[in-house]
PDB file of C-alpha atoms in Angstrom:
ATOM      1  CA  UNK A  30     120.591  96.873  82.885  1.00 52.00           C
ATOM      2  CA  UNK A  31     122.654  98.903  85.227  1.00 54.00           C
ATOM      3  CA  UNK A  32     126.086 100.082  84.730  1.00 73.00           C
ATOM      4  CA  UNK A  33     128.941  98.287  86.462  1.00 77.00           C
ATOM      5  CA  UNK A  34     129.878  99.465  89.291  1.00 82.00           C
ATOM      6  CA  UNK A  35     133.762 100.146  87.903  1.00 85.00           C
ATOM      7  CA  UNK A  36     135.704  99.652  91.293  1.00 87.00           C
ATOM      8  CA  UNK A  37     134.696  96.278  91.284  1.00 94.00           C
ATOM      9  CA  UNK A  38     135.693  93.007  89.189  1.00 96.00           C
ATOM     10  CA  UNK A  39     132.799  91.312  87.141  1.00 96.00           C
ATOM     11  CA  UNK A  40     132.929  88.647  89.995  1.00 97.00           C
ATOM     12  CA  UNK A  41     132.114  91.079  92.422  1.00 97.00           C
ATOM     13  CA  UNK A  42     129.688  93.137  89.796  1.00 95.00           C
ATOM     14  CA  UNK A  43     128.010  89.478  89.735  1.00 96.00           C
ATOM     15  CA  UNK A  44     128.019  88.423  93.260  1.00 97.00           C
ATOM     16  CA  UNK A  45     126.573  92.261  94.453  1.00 95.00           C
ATOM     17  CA  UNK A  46     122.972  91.631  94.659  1.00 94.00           C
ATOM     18  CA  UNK A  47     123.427  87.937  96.942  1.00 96.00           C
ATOM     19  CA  UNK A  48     125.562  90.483  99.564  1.00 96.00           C
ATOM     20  CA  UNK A  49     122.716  92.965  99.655  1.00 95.00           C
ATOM     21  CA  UNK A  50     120.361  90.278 100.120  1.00 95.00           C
ATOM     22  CA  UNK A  51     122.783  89.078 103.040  1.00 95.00           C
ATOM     23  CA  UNK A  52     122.978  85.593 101.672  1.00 96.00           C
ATOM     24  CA  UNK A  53     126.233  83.455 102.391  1.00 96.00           C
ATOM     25  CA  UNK A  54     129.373  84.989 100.616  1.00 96.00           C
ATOM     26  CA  UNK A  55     130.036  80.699  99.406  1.00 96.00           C
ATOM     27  CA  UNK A  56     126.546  80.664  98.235  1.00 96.00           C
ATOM     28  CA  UNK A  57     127.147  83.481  96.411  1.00 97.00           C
ATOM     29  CA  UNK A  58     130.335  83.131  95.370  1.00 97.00           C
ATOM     30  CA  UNK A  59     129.181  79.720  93.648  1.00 97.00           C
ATOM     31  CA  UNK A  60     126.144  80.721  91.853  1.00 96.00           C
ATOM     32  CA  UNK A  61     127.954  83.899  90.657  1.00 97.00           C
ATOM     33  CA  UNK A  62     130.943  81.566  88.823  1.00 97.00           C
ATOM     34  CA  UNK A  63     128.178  79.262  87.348  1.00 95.00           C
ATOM     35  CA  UNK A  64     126.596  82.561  85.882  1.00 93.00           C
ATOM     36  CA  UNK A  65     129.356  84.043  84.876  1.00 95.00           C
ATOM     37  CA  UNK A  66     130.330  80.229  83.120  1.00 93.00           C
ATOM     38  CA  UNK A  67     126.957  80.305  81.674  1.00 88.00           C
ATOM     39  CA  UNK A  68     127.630  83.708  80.093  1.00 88.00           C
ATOM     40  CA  UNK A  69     131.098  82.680  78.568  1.00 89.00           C
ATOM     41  CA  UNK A  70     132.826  85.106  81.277  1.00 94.00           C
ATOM     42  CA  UNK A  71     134.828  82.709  83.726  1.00 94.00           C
ATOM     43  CA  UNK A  72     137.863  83.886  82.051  1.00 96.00           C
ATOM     44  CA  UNK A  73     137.411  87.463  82.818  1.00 96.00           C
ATOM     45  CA  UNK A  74     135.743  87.080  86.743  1.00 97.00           C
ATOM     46  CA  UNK A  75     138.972  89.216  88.214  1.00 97.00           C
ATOM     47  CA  UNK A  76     138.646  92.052  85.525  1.00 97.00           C
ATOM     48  CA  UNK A  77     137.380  95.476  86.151  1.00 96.00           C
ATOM     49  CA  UNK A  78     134.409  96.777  83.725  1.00 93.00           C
ATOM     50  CA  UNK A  79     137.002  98.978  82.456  1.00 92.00           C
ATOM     51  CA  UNK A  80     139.258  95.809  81.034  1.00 95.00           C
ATOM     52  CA  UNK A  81     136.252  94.447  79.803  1.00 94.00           C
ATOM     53  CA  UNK A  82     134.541  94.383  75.980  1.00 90.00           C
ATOM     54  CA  UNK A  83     130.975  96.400  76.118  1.00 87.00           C
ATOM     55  CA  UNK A  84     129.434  93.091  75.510  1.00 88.00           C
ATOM     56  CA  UNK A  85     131.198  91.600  78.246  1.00 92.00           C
ATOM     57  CA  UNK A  86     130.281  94.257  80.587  1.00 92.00           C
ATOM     58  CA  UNK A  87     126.243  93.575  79.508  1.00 89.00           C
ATOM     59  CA  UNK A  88     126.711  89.815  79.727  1.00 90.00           C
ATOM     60  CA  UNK A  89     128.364  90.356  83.525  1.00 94.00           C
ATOM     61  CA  UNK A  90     125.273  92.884  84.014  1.00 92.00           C
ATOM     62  CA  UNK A  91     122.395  90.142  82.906  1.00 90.00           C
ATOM     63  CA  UNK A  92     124.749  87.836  85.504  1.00 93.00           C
ATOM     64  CA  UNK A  93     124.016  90.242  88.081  1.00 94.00           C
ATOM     65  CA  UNK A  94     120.643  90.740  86.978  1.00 91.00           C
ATOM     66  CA  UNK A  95     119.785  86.615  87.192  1.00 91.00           C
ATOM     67  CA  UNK A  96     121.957  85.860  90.537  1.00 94.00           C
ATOM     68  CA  UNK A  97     118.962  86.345  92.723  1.00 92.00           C
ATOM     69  CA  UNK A  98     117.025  84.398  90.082  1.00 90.00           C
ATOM     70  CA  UNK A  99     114.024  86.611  89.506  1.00 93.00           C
ATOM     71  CA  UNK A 100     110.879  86.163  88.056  1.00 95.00           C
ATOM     72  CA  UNK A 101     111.447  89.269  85.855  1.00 95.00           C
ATOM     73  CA  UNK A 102     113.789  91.094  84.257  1.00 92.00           C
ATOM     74  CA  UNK A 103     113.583  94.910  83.155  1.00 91.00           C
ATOM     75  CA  UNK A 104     115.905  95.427  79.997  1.00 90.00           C
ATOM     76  CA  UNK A 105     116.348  99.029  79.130  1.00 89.00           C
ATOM     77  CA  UNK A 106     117.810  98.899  76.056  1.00 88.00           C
ATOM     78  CA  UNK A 107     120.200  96.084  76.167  1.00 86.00           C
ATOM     79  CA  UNK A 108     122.152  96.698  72.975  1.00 84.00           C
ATOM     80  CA  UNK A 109     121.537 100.635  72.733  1.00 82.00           C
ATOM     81  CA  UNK A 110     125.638 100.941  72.633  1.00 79.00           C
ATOM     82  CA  UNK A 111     126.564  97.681  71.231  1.00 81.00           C
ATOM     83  CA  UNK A 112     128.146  96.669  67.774  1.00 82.00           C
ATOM     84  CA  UNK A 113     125.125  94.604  65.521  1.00 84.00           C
ATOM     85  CA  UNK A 114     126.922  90.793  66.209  1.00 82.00           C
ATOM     86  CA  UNK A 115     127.057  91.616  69.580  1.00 82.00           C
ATOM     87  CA  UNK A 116     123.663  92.764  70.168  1.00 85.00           C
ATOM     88  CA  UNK A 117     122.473  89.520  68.355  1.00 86.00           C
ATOM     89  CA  UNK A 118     124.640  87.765  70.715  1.00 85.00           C
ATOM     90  CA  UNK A 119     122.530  89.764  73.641  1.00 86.00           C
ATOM     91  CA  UNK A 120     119.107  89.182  72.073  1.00 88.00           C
ATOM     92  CA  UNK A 121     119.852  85.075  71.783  1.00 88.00           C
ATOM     93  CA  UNK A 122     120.910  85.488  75.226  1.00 87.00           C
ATOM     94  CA  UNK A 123     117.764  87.483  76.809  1.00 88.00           C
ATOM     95  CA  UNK A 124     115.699  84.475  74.724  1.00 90.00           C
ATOM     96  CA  UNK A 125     117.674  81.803  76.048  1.00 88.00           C
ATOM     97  CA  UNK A 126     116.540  83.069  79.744  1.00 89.00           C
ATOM     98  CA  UNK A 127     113.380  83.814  78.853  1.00 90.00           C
ATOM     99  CA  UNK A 128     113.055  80.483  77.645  1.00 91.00           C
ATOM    100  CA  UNK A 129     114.071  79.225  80.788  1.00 90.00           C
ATOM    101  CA  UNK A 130     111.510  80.700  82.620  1.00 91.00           C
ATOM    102  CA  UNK A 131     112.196  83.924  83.281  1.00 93.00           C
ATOM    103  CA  UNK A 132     109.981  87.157  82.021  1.00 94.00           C
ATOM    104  CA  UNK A 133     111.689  89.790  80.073  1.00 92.00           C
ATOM    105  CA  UNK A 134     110.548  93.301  79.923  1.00 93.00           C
ATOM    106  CA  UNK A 135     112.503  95.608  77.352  1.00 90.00           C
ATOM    107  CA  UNK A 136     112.494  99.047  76.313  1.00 89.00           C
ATOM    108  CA  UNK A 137     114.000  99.126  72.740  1.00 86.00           C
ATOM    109  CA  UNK A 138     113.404 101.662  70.071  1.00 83.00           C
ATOM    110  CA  UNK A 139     115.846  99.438  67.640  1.00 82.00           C
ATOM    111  CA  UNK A 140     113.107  98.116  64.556  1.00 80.00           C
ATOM    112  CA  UNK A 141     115.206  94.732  64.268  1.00 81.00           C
ATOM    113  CA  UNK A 142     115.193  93.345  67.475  1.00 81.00           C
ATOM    114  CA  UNK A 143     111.552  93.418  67.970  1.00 81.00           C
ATOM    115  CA  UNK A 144     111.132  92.626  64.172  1.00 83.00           C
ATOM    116  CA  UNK A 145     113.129  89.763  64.873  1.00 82.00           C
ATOM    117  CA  UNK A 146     111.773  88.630  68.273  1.00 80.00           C
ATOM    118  CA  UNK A 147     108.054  88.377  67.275  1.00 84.00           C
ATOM    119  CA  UNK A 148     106.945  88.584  70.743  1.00 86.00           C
ATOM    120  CA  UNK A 149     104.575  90.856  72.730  1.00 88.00           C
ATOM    121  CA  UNK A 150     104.825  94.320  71.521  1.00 88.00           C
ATOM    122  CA  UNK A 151     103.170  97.075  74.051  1.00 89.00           C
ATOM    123  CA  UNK A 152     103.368 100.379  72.128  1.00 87.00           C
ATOM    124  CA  UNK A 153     103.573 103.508  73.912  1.00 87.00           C
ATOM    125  CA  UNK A 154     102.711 107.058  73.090  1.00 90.00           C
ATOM    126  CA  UNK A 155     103.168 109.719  75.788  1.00 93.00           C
ATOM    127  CA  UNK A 156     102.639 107.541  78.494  1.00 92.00           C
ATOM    128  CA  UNK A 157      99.389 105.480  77.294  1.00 94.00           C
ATOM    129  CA  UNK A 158      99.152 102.172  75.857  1.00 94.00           C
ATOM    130  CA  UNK A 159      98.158 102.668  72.055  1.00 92.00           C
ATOM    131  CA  UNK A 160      98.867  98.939  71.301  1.00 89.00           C
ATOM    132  CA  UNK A 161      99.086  95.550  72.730  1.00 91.00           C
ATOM    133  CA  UNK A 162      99.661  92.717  70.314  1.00 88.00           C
ATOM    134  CA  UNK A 163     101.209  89.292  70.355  1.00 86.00           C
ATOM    135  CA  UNK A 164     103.641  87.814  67.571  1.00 80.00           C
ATOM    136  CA  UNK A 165     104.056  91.830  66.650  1.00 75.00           C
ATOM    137  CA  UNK A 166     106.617  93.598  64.716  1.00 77.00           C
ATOM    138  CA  UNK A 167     107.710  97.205  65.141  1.00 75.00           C
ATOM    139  CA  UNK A 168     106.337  98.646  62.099  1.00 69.00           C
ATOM    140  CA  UNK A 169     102.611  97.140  62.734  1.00 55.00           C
ATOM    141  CA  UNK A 170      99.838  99.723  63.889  1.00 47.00           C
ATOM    142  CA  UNK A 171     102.436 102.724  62.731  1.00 43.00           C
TER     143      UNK A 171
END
């Protein structure tokens, strides 16, 4: 996910990607307060990313991520400067979309979340592919 951009609040952060796409600012607006609801972050729409926790700044990014409702998502590590409960907190949210319907492609060199997630695991070494495997843990074809 991107940084915040810092002069804005995390409504704005949110509601970015609908202006750029020159969709209606009430459109916008709306979806970007369900989001940030859905996230746990209505309480913190008018704050800057500076007044916000590092998990609430990568909650508001996935927000701004999802407003345009894609069909994928590139994660780059998600929870590279988070706190372990928080990064759980990430990963249950990232699964919760995914769930939902949306793809999620992440770059993570943490063991435990892809231990944990069991998922598709495409391995890379100096640019090629050296594995591919569903239902895969970090540690497998080491």
């Amino acid at each position: 996910f991107h940084h915040l951009l810092q002069e804005f609040t995390a409504m704005e952060n949110v509601c970015m990607p609908g202006w750029i796409a020159r969709r209606s600012d009430a459109e916008v607006r709306r979806e970007a307060s369900v989001l940030l609801e859905r996230l746990g972050l209505s309480d913190r729409a008018d704050h800057k990313p500076s007044e916000l926790s590092g998990g609430e700044q990568q909650r508001c990014s996935i927000a701004r991520a999802l407003l345009n409702r894609p069909a994928i998502v590139l994660a780059d590590e998600p929870t590279g400067n988070l706190d372990p409960a928080t990064s759980i907190d990430i990963m249950s949210l990232l699964e919760r979309i995914n769930l939902s319907g949306t793809t999620i492609v992440m770059a993570t060199h943490d063991r435990g979340i892809v231990d944990r997630g069991q998922k598709r695991v495409i391995e890379l070494s100096q640019g090629k592919i050296v594995r591919d495997a569903r239902g895969a843990s970090y540690g497998v074809g080491e």
